[in-house]
Amino acid sequence: MLFNTLMYALFVPIVFVVYWYVLGKSSKAQNIFLLLCSYYFYSCWDVRFLGLLLFSTALDYISALQMQNSKSEQVRKIWFWTSIGINISFLGIFKYYNFFAVSMQSALQVLGWDIDLFVLEIILPVGISFYTFHGLSYVIDIYKKRLVPEQDPIAYALFVSYFPLLVAGPIERATHLLPQLKKNRTFSYQQAVNGLYQIVWGLFKKIVIADQCALYANAIFNNVPQESGSTLFMGALFFAFQIYGDFSGYSDIALGTSKLFGIELLQNFSFPYFSRDIAEFWRRWHISLSSWFKDYVYIPLGGSAGSRFLKIRNVCIIFLLSGFWHGANWTFIVWGLLHALYFVPLLLAQKNRKHIEIVAFSNTWPSAKEVFQMGTTFLMTTLAWIFFRANSLSAAIDYISGIFSISLFTIPSVRPTNVLVLILFCITVEWFGRRNAFALENFNLQGNRVVRWFFISFILILIFVFSSPVEQQFIYFQF
């Protein structure tokens, strides 16, 4: 069940009505209902993998209780490593086994050994990277005694399987979400309206921006040898806005949907293309994943403390893991390491925490210096996105080589005015809403009511006009 389909548009209002008007007096009943709806939502993808989700949930729930109740440190370690090992094994088998098998086979062929290694003909379960990280963070926090295990199996299962975040995040923390699931929730009109605005803006970014950019990005990436450098550059730009509109749009719909049920999820995007350096970009892009790696890998490794070598090592490990988390392909690994290359100079110069506040926070417009910084950072991320989008390293290198040719200074053959205008419109709205959690936050409290309704109506018309009769998948569902 995709967020951008009629089925989801019918599903959410039904859940909303039952949740508030039938079960509104009992948070326990609300949780049970949300959990059942979440399992139905997941079953719409592939009911065969529901068992895997249930097993993972039960494993982590029981392991946490056993660690808490055990008086022996050795027993605690056994339960901890059992949970960690099984969860990572599932992720490894479904997502990474074939990558390692094929890579090893290629390496052996280079050495002159022609060996056919067994590969698995299996489908990657939707959302496995996300709900596995939910469970891992929970078990680690219990083992480190940062958190007391949740006794209520319904609340814990809902924490793992809550349908707005189940298939593509954000990656939640038990310390943030579980307290909200345990308390009585009251309906907030302002929160619900904000949720609707966030859903609308998310649908706009997905349908109007991402899906339209995808038409041109796909056409260009699939026809590299015939395209000029300028057209290839345009293709990279289209993909940069495609992946931003697609993933941040999904996150907006997820957070907005959750607001309808009185539950606040972690912010996952904070206007990353307005970043002035790569360090700021990673504080604003896929925030829940970046913070997860920071808290559970980077800081335990020593963070930015220690020698220069250790600092560089820790950064490279984090970005390598980030790339590998996204997919079992060398292109993602190179994408992650390229960002590490961008980041290390800032770390060594102690400038990685220079830009914390959003750009031009106290001003309407950025300075010339800030425009240059944002433009440079955007071009660096766009270059890295080529590796993210390409099917292989050789394809990425061919694409980049094609850009940096004499034909870069020609007029691109693909320059859709309507899409460029829509991108500019999106950038403008986000610029004026950059001080908020999302572009249209508290929009219903601002300005003239007629203007507000005209603006929202205009957005809804654009969504309707550009909607496709064919279901358009979200990019991050493959991760």
Short mmCIF file of C-alpha atoms in Angstrom, two decimals:
data_model
loop_
_atom_site.label_atom_id
_atom_site.label_comp_id
_atom_site.label_asym_id
_atom_site.label_seq_id
_atom_site.Cartn_x
_atom_site.Cartn_y
_atom_site.Cartn_z
CA MET A 1 0.00 0.00 0.00
CA LEU A 2 1.75 3.12 -1.25
CA PHE A 3 1.31 6.52 0.42
CA ASN A 4 0.51 8.09 -2.97
CA THR A 5 -2.42 5.84 -3.85
CA LEU A 6 -6.20 5.97 -3.52
CA MET A 7 -6.07 2.88 -1.30
CA TYR A 8 -4.00 4.75 1.29
CA ALA A 9 -6.26 7.81 0.98
CA LEU A 10 -9.19 5.55 1.99
CA PHE A 11 -7.25 3.57 4.59
CA VAL A 12 -6.12 6.53 6.74
CA PRO A 13 -9.56 8.17 7.23
CA ILE A 14 -11.09 4.83 8.25
CA VAL A 15 -8.31 4.24 10.78
CA PHE A 16 -8.67 7.85 11.99
CA VAL A 17 -12.43 7.58 12.61
CA VAL A 18 -12.21 4.27 14.50
CA TYR A 19 -9.14 5.40 16.44
CA TRP A 20 -10.66 8.63 17.77
CA TYR A 21 -14.45 8.18 17.68
CA VAL A 22 -14.76 4.50 18.61
CA LEU A 23 -11.64 3.81 20.70
CA GLY A 24 -10.75 7.32 21.84
CA LYS A 25 -11.28 6.61 25.56
CA SER A 26 -8.77 3.76 25.76
CA SER A 27 -5.11 4.12 24.76
CA LYS A 28 -4.70 0.35 25.13
CA ALA A 29 -7.47 -0.29 22.62
CA GLN A 30 -6.04 2.38 20.33
CA ASN A 31 -2.64 0.68 20.42
CA ILE A 32 -4.11 -2.75 19.65
CA PHE A 33 -6.07 -1.26 16.76
CA LEU A 34 -3.04 0.60 15.37
CA LEU A 35 -0.97 -2.56 15.62
CA LEU A 36 -3.55 -4.60 13.70
CA CYS A 37 -3.78 -1.85 11.07
CA SER A 38 0.01 -1.80 10.83
CA TYR A 39 0.17 -5.55 10.23
CA TYR A 40 -2.55 -5.25 7.59
CA PHE A 41 -0.63 -2.38 5.99
CA TYR A 42 2.55 -4.50 5.87
CA SER A 43 0.66 -7.54 4.59
CA CYS A 44 -0.48 -5.50 1.60
CA TRP A 45 3.15 -5.60 0.40
CA ASP A 46 3.78 -9.31 0.90
CA VAL A 47 2.06 -11.29 3.64
CA ARG A 48 4.84 -13.90 3.52
CA PHE A 49 7.24 -11.52 5.26
CA LEU A 50 4.86 -10.67 8.09
CA GLY A 51 6.18 -13.73 9.94
CA LEU A 52 9.71 -12.36 9.75
CA LEU A 53 8.56 -9.05 11.24
CA LEU A 54 6.69 -10.86 14.03
CA PHE A 55 9.69 -13.08 14.81
CA SER A 56 12.10 -10.13 14.93
CA THR A 57 9.72 -8.24 17.21
CA ALA A 58 9.27 -11.20 19.59
CA LEU A 59 13.01 -11.91 19.64
CA ASP A 60 13.95 -8.39 20.72
CA TYR A 61 11.08 -8.10 23.20
CA ILE A 62 12.00 -11.38 24.94
CA SER A 63 15.75 -10.72 24.78
CA ALA A 64 15.31 -7.34 26.49
CA LEU A 65 13.25 -8.85 29.31
CA GLN A 66 15.74 -11.67 29.79
CA MET A 67 18.65 -9.22 29.96
CA GLN A 68 16.80 -7.18 32.57
CA ASN A 69 15.85 -10.19 34.71
CA SER A 70 19.19 -11.98 34.53
CA LYS A 71 21.57 -11.64 37.46
CA SER A 72 24.47 -13.08 35.46
CA GLU A 73 26.43 -10.79 33.17
CA GLN A 74 27.35 -13.79 31.03
CA VAL A 75 23.67 -14.64 30.50
CA ARG A 76 22.93 -11.02 29.66
CA LYS A 77 25.65 -11.13 27.00
CA ILE A 78 24.26 -14.35 25.55
CA TRP A 79 20.80 -12.83 25.11
CA PHE A 80 22.26 -9.60 23.78
CA TRP A 81 24.46 -11.22 21.14
CA THR A 82 21.74 -13.72 20.23
CA SER A 83 19.36 -10.87 19.41
CA ILE A 84 22.02 -8.83 17.61
CA GLY A 85 23.35 -11.84 15.72
CA ILE A 86 19.97 -13.10 14.50
CA ASN A 87 18.79 -9.66 13.42
CA ILE A 88 21.98 -8.88 11.52
CA SER A 89 21.93 -12.39 10.02
CA PHE A 90 18.45 -11.82 8.61
CA LEU A 91 19.58 -8.50 7.18
CA GLY A 92 22.73 -10.08 5.81
CA ILE A 93 20.97 -13.03 4.17
CA PHE A 94 18.19 -11.06 2.53
CA LYS A 95 20.13 -7.95 1.59
CA TYR A 96 23.84 -8.69 1.36
CA TYR A 97 24.49 -12.40 0.74
CA ASN A 98 24.31 -12.19 -3.04
CA PHE A 99 26.55 -9.11 -3.07
CA PHE A 100 29.30 -10.91 -1.17
CA ALA A 101 28.85 -14.09 -3.19
CA VAL A 102 29.11 -12.30 -6.55
CA SER A 103 32.00 -10.10 -5.36
CA MET A 104 33.93 -13.12 -4.13
CA GLN A 105 33.26 -14.97 -7.37
CA SER A 106 34.61 -12.01 -9.37
CA ALA A 107 37.71 -11.83 -7.15
CA LEU A 108 38.36 -15.54 -7.57
CA GLN A 109 38.02 -15.22 -11.35
CA VAL A 110 40.71 -12.54 -11.32
CA LEU A 111 42.96 -15.06 -9.55
CA GLY A 112 42.18 -17.64 -12.22
CA TRP A 113 39.67 -19.72 -10.27
CA ASP A 114 36.37 -20.06 -12.11
CA ILE A 115 33.97 -21.06 -9.34
CA ASP A 116 30.19 -20.70 -9.43
CA LEU A 117 29.01 -19.69 -5.97
CA PHE A 118 25.43 -20.28 -4.87
CA VAL A 119 23.19 -17.18 -4.99
CA LEU A 120 19.75 -16.76 -3.44
CA GLU A 121 16.66 -16.11 -5.54
CA ILE A 122 14.79 -14.17 -2.85
CA ILE A 123 12.92 -10.89 -2.55
CA LEU A 124 14.16 -8.23 -0.15
CA PRO A 125 11.47 -7.81 2.57
CA VAL A 126 10.09 -4.29 2.51
CA GLY A 127 11.34 -2.17 5.40
CA ILE A 128 13.75 -4.76 6.82
CA SER A 129 16.59 -2.22 7.12
CA PHE A 130 14.33 0.14 9.07
CA TYR A 131 12.58 -2.18 11.51
CA THR A 132 15.83 -4.09 12.14
CA PHE A 133 17.47 -0.83 13.23
CA HIS A 134 14.49 -0.11 15.52
CA GLY A 135 15.09 -3.42 17.27
CA LEU A 136 18.88 -3.08 17.37
CA SER A 137 18.77 0.34 19.05
CA TYR A 138 16.26 -0.95 21.61
CA VAL A 139 18.31 -4.03 22.53
CA ILE A 140 21.55 -2.01 22.71
CA ASP A 141 19.92 0.58 24.97
CA ILE A 142 18.64 -2.18 27.27
CA TYR A 143 22.02 -3.88 27.40
CA LYS A 144 23.78 -0.58 28.16
CA LYS A 145 21.12 0.06 30.86
CA ARG A 146 20.04 3.33 29.26
CA LEU A 147 16.46 2.08 29.13
CA VAL A 148 14.16 -0.18 31.13
CA PRO A 149 12.54 -2.94 29.02
CA GLU A 150 8.97 -2.39 27.92
CA GLN A 151 6.66 -4.85 29.67
CA ASP A 152 3.67 -4.32 27.40
CA PRO A 153 4.13 -6.49 24.26
CA ILE A 154 1.50 -4.48 22.36
CA ALA A 155 3.29 -1.17 22.95
CA TYR A 156 6.64 -2.65 21.96
CA ALA A 157 5.24 -4.33 18.84
CA LEU A 158 3.64 -1.04 17.82
CA PHE A 159 6.95 0.76 18.34
CA VAL A 160 8.55 -1.59 15.82
CA SER A 161 5.65 -1.90 13.38
CA TYR A 162 3.78 1.44 13.47
CA PHE A 163 2.59 1.74 9.88
CA PRO A 164 3.58 5.34 9.03
CA LEU A 165 7.25 4.53 9.67
CA LEU A 166 7.35 0.79 9.02
CA VAL A 167 8.65 0.57 5.46
CA ALA A 168 10.91 3.63 5.06
CA GLY A 169 11.35 5.29 8.42
CA PRO A 170 12.13 7.53 10.11
CA ILE A 171 14.21 5.20 12.28
CA GLU A 172 12.62 5.74 15.67
CA ARG A 173 14.07 5.42 19.17
CA ALA A 174 12.28 3.68 22.01
CA THR A 175 13.05 6.61 24.29
CA HIS A 176 11.09 8.92 21.98
CA LEU A 177 8.19 6.81 20.70
CA LEU A 178 7.34 4.38 23.51
CA PRO A 179 6.41 7.09 26.07
CA GLN A 180 3.92 8.49 23.56
CA LEU A 181 2.38 5.04 23.06
CA LYS A 182 2.03 4.50 26.82
CA LYS A 183 0.16 7.69 27.66
CA ASN A 184 -3.44 8.67 27.00
CA ARG A 185 -3.70 10.70 23.82
CA THR A 186 -6.19 13.50 23.27
CA PHE A 187 -7.20 14.86 19.91
CA SER A 188 -5.53 18.16 18.97
CA TYR A 189 -7.13 20.10 16.12
CA GLN A 190 -3.98 22.14 15.51
CA GLN A 191 -1.80 19.02 15.44
CA ALA A 192 -4.18 17.27 13.04
CA VAL A 193 -4.33 20.26 10.69
CA ASN A 194 -0.54 20.51 10.72
CA GLY A 195 -0.49 16.81 9.90
CA LEU A 196 -2.77 17.33 6.90
CA TYR A 197 -0.62 20.19 5.62
CA GLN A 198 2.48 18.02 5.99
CA ILE A 199 0.80 15.18 4.08
CA VAL A 200 -0.21 17.56 1.28
CA TRP A 201 3.30 18.99 1.02
CA GLY A 202 4.77 15.50 1.05
CA LEU A 203 2.47 14.42 -1.77
CA PHE A 204 3.45 17.53 -3.73
CA LYS A 205 7.15 16.74 -3.38
CA LYS A 206 6.60 13.10 -4.37
CA ILE A 207 4.08 13.43 -7.21
CA VAL A 208 4.80 16.87 -8.64
CA ILE A 209 8.55 17.09 -8.08
CA ALA A 210 10.07 13.60 -7.69
CA ASP A 211 7.95 11.72 -10.21
CA GLN A 212 8.27 14.44 -12.87
CA CYS A 213 12.04 14.72 -12.36
CA ALA A 214 12.25 10.91 -12.57
CA LEU A 215 10.89 10.94 -16.13
CA TYR A 216 13.85 12.99 -17.34
CA ALA A 217 16.48 11.59 -14.97
CA ASN A 218 15.67 8.02 -16.03
CA ALA A 219 15.68 8.89 -19.72
CA ILE A 220 19.08 10.59 -19.47
CA PHE A 221 20.72 7.97 -17.22
CA ASN A 222 19.53 5.26 -19.62
CA ASN A 223 20.99 7.00 -22.67
CA VAL A 224 24.40 8.25 -21.51
CA PRO A 225 26.49 7.65 -24.68
CA GLN A 226 24.14 9.73 -26.83
CA GLU A 227 23.79 12.72 -24.50
CA SER A 228 25.91 15.87 -24.30
CA GLY A 229 27.75 16.90 -21.14
CA SER A 230 25.20 19.63 -20.48
CA THR A 231 22.30 17.16 -20.78
CA LEU A 232 24.05 14.70 -18.47
CA PHE A 233 24.51 17.54 -15.99
CA MET A 234 20.78 18.25 -16.20
CA GLY A 235 20.10 14.56 -15.59
CA ALA A 236 22.15 14.65 -12.40
CA LEU A 237 20.26 17.75 -11.25
CA PHE A 238 16.93 16.07 -11.97
CA PHE A 239 17.94 13.03 -9.94
CA ALA A 240 19.09 15.24 -7.04
CA PHE A 241 15.60 16.74 -6.84
CA GLN A 242 13.96 13.40 -7.56
CA ILE A 243 15.54 11.67 -4.57
CA TYR A 244 14.95 14.65 -2.31
CA GLY A 245 11.30 15.00 -3.31
CA ASP A 246 10.80 11.24 -3.12
CA PHE A 247 12.36 10.55 0.28
CA SER A 248 11.57 13.79 2.09
CA GLY A 249 8.08 13.60 0.59
CA TYR A 250 7.65 10.12 2.04
CA SER A 251 8.89 11.34 5.43
CA ASP A 252 6.48 14.28 5.38
CA ILE A 253 3.55 11.95 4.64
CA ALA A 254 4.67 9.57 7.42
CA LEU A 255 5.06 12.34 10.01
CA GLY A 256 1.85 14.04 8.91
CA THR A 257 -0.13 10.80 9.10
CA SER A 258 1.20 10.11 12.58
CA LYS A 259 0.17 13.59 13.74
CA LEU A 260 -3.43 12.64 12.90
CA PHE A 261 -3.19 10.02 15.65
CA GLY A 262 -1.57 12.37 18.17
CA ILE A 263 1.88 10.79 17.81
CA GLU A 264 4.98 12.79 16.88
CA LEU A 265 7.74 11.01 14.93
CA LEU A 266 11.36 12.08 14.67
CA GLN A 267 12.12 14.72 12.06
CA ASN A 268 13.96 13.12 9.15
CA PHE A 269 14.71 16.11 6.89
CA SER A 270 15.45 19.74 7.60
CA PHE A 271 15.96 21.47 4.24
CA PRO A 272 19.28 19.73 3.40
CA TYR A 273 19.80 21.52 0.06
CA PHE A 274 20.14 24.80 1.97
CA SER A 275 23.25 23.43 3.71
CA ARG A 276 26.47 25.42 3.58
CA ASP A 277 28.83 22.44 3.91
CA ILE A 278 28.68 18.64 3.91
CA ALA A 279 28.64 18.40 7.70
CA GLU A 280 25.50 20.53 7.80
CA PHE A 281 24.02 18.49 4.96
CA TRP A 282 24.30 15.33 7.03
CA ARG A 283 22.64 17.02 9.99
CA ARG A 284 19.70 17.77 7.72
CA TRP A 285 19.48 14.71 5.41
CA HIS A 286 18.02 11.41 6.67
CA ILE A 287 18.51 12.68 10.20
CA SER A 288 17.27 9.53 11.92
CA LEU A 289 19.85 7.34 10.14
CA SER A 290 22.71 9.80 10.66
CA SER A 291 21.95 10.11 14.37
CA TRP A 292 21.58 6.31 14.68
CA PHE A 293 25.08 5.72 13.28
CA LYS A 294 26.45 8.57 15.40
CA ASP A 295 25.03 7.20 18.65
CA TYR A 296 25.55 3.47 18.11
CA VAL A 297 28.74 3.35 16.01
CA TYR A 298 30.61 6.67 15.78
CA ILE A 299 30.61 7.64 19.46
CA PRO A 300 31.44 4.09 20.68
CA LEU A 301 34.39 4.10 18.25
CA GLY A 302 35.65 7.28 19.90
CA GLY A 303 33.93 9.91 17.77
CA SER A 304 36.11 12.91 17.02
CA ALA A 305 38.41 12.25 19.98
CA GLY A 306 41.84 10.71 19.69
CA SER A 307 44.54 10.99 17.05
CA ARG A 308 44.09 12.31 13.53
CA PHE A 309 44.20 8.75 12.21
CA LEU A 310 41.41 7.63 14.55
CA LYS A 311 39.25 10.61 13.60
CA ILE A 312 39.62 9.82 9.89
CA ARG A 313 39.07 6.11 10.53
CA ASN A 314 35.85 6.71 12.46
CA VAL A 315 34.44 9.04 9.80
CA CYS A 316 35.27 6.59 7.01
CA ILE A 317 33.64 3.71 8.90
CA ILE A 318 30.45 5.69 9.45
CA PHE A 319 30.10 6.78 5.84
CA LEU A 320 31.07 3.33 4.58
CA LEU A 321 28.33 1.78 6.72
CA SER A 322 25.87 4.46 5.61
CA GLY A 323 26.56 3.66 1.97
CA PHE A 324 26.38 -0.09 2.57
CA TRP A 325 23.11 0.30 4.52
CA HIS A 326 21.53 1.79 1.40
CA GLY A 327 22.29 -1.15 -0.81
CA ALA A 328 24.46 -4.12 -1.69
CA ASN A 329 26.35 -2.50 -4.53
CA TRP A 330 29.82 -0.98 -4.85
CA THR A 331 28.17 2.21 -6.09
CA PHE A 332 26.66 2.85 -2.64
CA ILE A 333 29.98 2.15 -0.95
CA VAL A 334 31.78 4.65 -3.20
CA TRP A 335 28.94 7.14 -2.60
CA GLY A 336 29.50 6.83 1.15
CA LEU A 337 33.28 7.09 0.90
CA LEU A 338 33.00 10.14 -1.35
CA HIS A 339 30.99 11.86 1.38
CA ALA A 340 33.68 10.82 3.86
CA LEU A 341 36.21 12.52 1.59
CA TYR A 342 34.07 15.65 1.63
CA PHE A 343 33.67 15.52 5.42
CA VAL A 344 37.21 14.79 6.66
CA PRO A 345 38.72 18.23 5.81
CA LEU A 346 35.95 19.93 7.82
CA LEU A 347 36.59 17.62 10.76
CA LEU A 348 40.36 18.13 10.74
CA ALA A 349 39.91 21.89 10.47
CA GLN A 350 37.34 21.72 13.32
CA LYS A 351 34.71 23.35 11.12
CA ASN A 352 32.23 20.45 11.07
CA ARG A 353 30.02 22.17 13.68
CA LYS A 354 30.24 25.63 12.14
CA HIS A 355 26.74 25.80 10.65
CA ILE A 356 24.15 24.65 13.20
CA GLU A 357 21.37 27.18 12.67
CA ILE A 358 19.49 27.24 9.36
CA VAL A 359 20.98 29.58 6.78
CA ALA A 360 19.94 33.25 6.97
CA PHE A 361 17.84 32.55 10.05
CA SER A 362 17.44 36.24 10.92
CA ASN A 363 17.28 37.47 7.32
CA THR A 364 14.94 37.10 4.38
CA TRP A 365 17.66 36.34 1.85
CA PRO A 366 21.09 34.72 2.06
CA SER A 367 24.30 36.65 1.59
CA ALA A 368 26.43 36.18 -1.54
CA LYS A 369 28.81 34.04 0.52
CA GLU A 370 25.97 31.83 1.71
CA VAL A 371 24.66 31.43 -1.84
CA PHE A 372 28.12 30.31 -2.93
CA GLN A 373 28.40 27.88 0.00
CA MET A 374 24.96 26.38 -0.67
CA GLY A 375 25.66 26.11 -4.39
CA THR A 376 29.01 24.42 -3.83
CA THR A 377 27.57 21.95 -1.32
CA PHE A 378 24.66 21.15 -3.62
CA LEU A 379 26.98 20.47 -6.57
CA MET A 380 29.15 18.21 -4.41
CA THR A 381 26.14 16.17 -3.29
CA THR A 382 24.82 16.06 -6.86
CA LEU A 383 28.13 14.64 -8.08
CA ALA A 384 27.93 11.96 -5.38
CA TRP A 385 24.31 11.17 -6.31
CA ILE A 386 25.55 9.94 -9.70
CA PHE A 387 27.18 6.96 -7.96
CA PHE A 388 23.98 6.44 -5.93
CA ARG A 389 21.85 6.36 -9.10
CA ALA A 390 24.17 4.42 -11.42
CA ASN A 391 23.83 0.65 -11.82
CA SER A 392 27.60 0.07 -11.62
CA LEU A 393 30.85 1.87 -10.91
CA SER A 394 31.77 1.83 -14.60
CA ALA A 395 28.43 3.40 -15.49
CA ALA A 396 28.96 6.14 -12.89
CA ILE A 397 32.47 6.87 -14.17
CA ASP A 398 31.23 6.97 -17.78
CA TYR A 399 28.47 9.38 -16.73
CA ILE A 400 30.86 11.73 -14.93
CA SER A 401 33.35 11.55 -17.80
CA GLY A 402 30.55 12.51 -20.16
CA ILE A 403 29.70 15.57 -18.07
CA PHE A 404 33.26 16.87 -17.97
CA SER A 405 33.65 17.14 -21.72
CA ILE A 406 33.58 20.05 -24.14
CA SER A 407 29.88 19.42 -24.72
CA LEU A 408 29.21 20.59 -21.14
CA PHE A 409 29.16 24.11 -22.58
CA THR A 410 26.44 23.37 -25.13
CA ILE A 411 22.70 23.86 -24.71
CA PRO A 412 21.17 20.72 -23.12
CA SER A 413 18.75 18.77 -25.29
CA VAL A 414 16.49 18.18 -22.29
CA ARG A 415 15.24 21.32 -20.55
CA PRO A 416 11.55 20.95 -19.62
CA THR A 417 10.40 24.43 -18.65
CA ASN A 418 7.38 23.22 -16.68
CA VAL A 419 9.46 20.94 -14.43
CA LEU A 420 12.12 23.61 -13.88
CA VAL A 421 9.39 26.09 -12.86
CA LEU A 422 7.90 23.53 -10.44
CA ILE A 423 11.33 22.92 -8.89
CA LEU A 424 11.82 26.67 -8.48
CA PHE A 425 8.37 26.93 -6.87
CA CYS A 426 9.24 24.12 -4.44
CA ILE A 427 12.56 25.74 -3.53
CA THR A 428 10.81 29.08 -2.94
CA VAL A 429 8.16 27.60 -0.62
CA GLU A 430 10.77 25.65 1.32
CA TRP A 431 13.01 28.72 1.59
CA PHE A 432 10.31 30.80 3.25
CA GLY A 433 9.36 27.86 5.50
CA ARG A 434 12.93 26.85 6.37
CA ARG A 435 12.70 28.01 9.99
CA ASN A 436 9.97 25.44 10.66
CA ALA A 437 10.05 21.65 10.98
CA PHE A 438 8.51 21.47 7.50
CA ALA A 439 7.66 24.08 4.90
CA LEU A 440 3.95 24.50 5.71
CA GLU A 441 4.08 24.08 9.49
CA ASN A 442 1.50 26.31 11.22
CA PHE A 443 0.45 27.49 7.78
CA ASN A 444 -3.18 27.68 8.91
CA LEU A 445 -2.18 30.31 11.50
CA GLN A 446 -0.50 32.60 9.00
CA GLY A 447 -1.90 35.30 6.74
CA ASN A 448 -5.31 35.74 5.17
CA ARG A 449 -7.63 32.70 5.21
CA VAL A 450 -8.64 33.19 1.58
CA VAL A 451 -4.99 33.29 0.49
CA ARG A 452 -4.27 30.15 2.49
CA TRP A 453 -7.14 28.23 0.94
CA PHE A 454 -6.18 29.44 -2.53
CA PHE A 455 -2.61 28.27 -2.01
CA ILE A 456 -3.60 24.83 -0.68
CA SER A 457 -6.14 24.45 -3.49
CA PHE A 458 -3.42 25.27 -6.00
CA ILE A 459 -1.15 22.60 -4.47
CA LEU A 460 -3.95 20.02 -4.54
CA ILE A 461 -4.72 20.82 -8.18
CA LEU A 462 -1.05 20.30 -9.08
CA ILE A 463 -1.06 16.96 -7.25
CA PHE A 464 -4.19 15.89 -9.13
CA VAL A 465 -2.90 17.07 -12.52
CA PHE A 466 0.46 15.31 -12.21
CA SER A 467 -0.84 12.12 -10.59
CA SER A 468 -0.09 9.01 -12.61
CA PRO A 469 -2.58 6.14 -13.09
CA VAL A 470 0.42 3.83 -12.63
CA GLU A 471 1.69 3.34 -9.07
CA GLN A 472 5.02 5.15 -8.60
CA GLN A 473 7.24 3.43 -6.04
CA PHE A 474 9.27 5.36 -3.48
CA ILE A 475 13.04 5.02 -4.00
CA TYR A 476 13.81 4.14 -0.39
CA PHE A 477 11.46 1.16 -0.38
CA GLN A 478 14.28 -0.81 -2.01
CA PHE A 479 16.46 -0.26 1.08
#
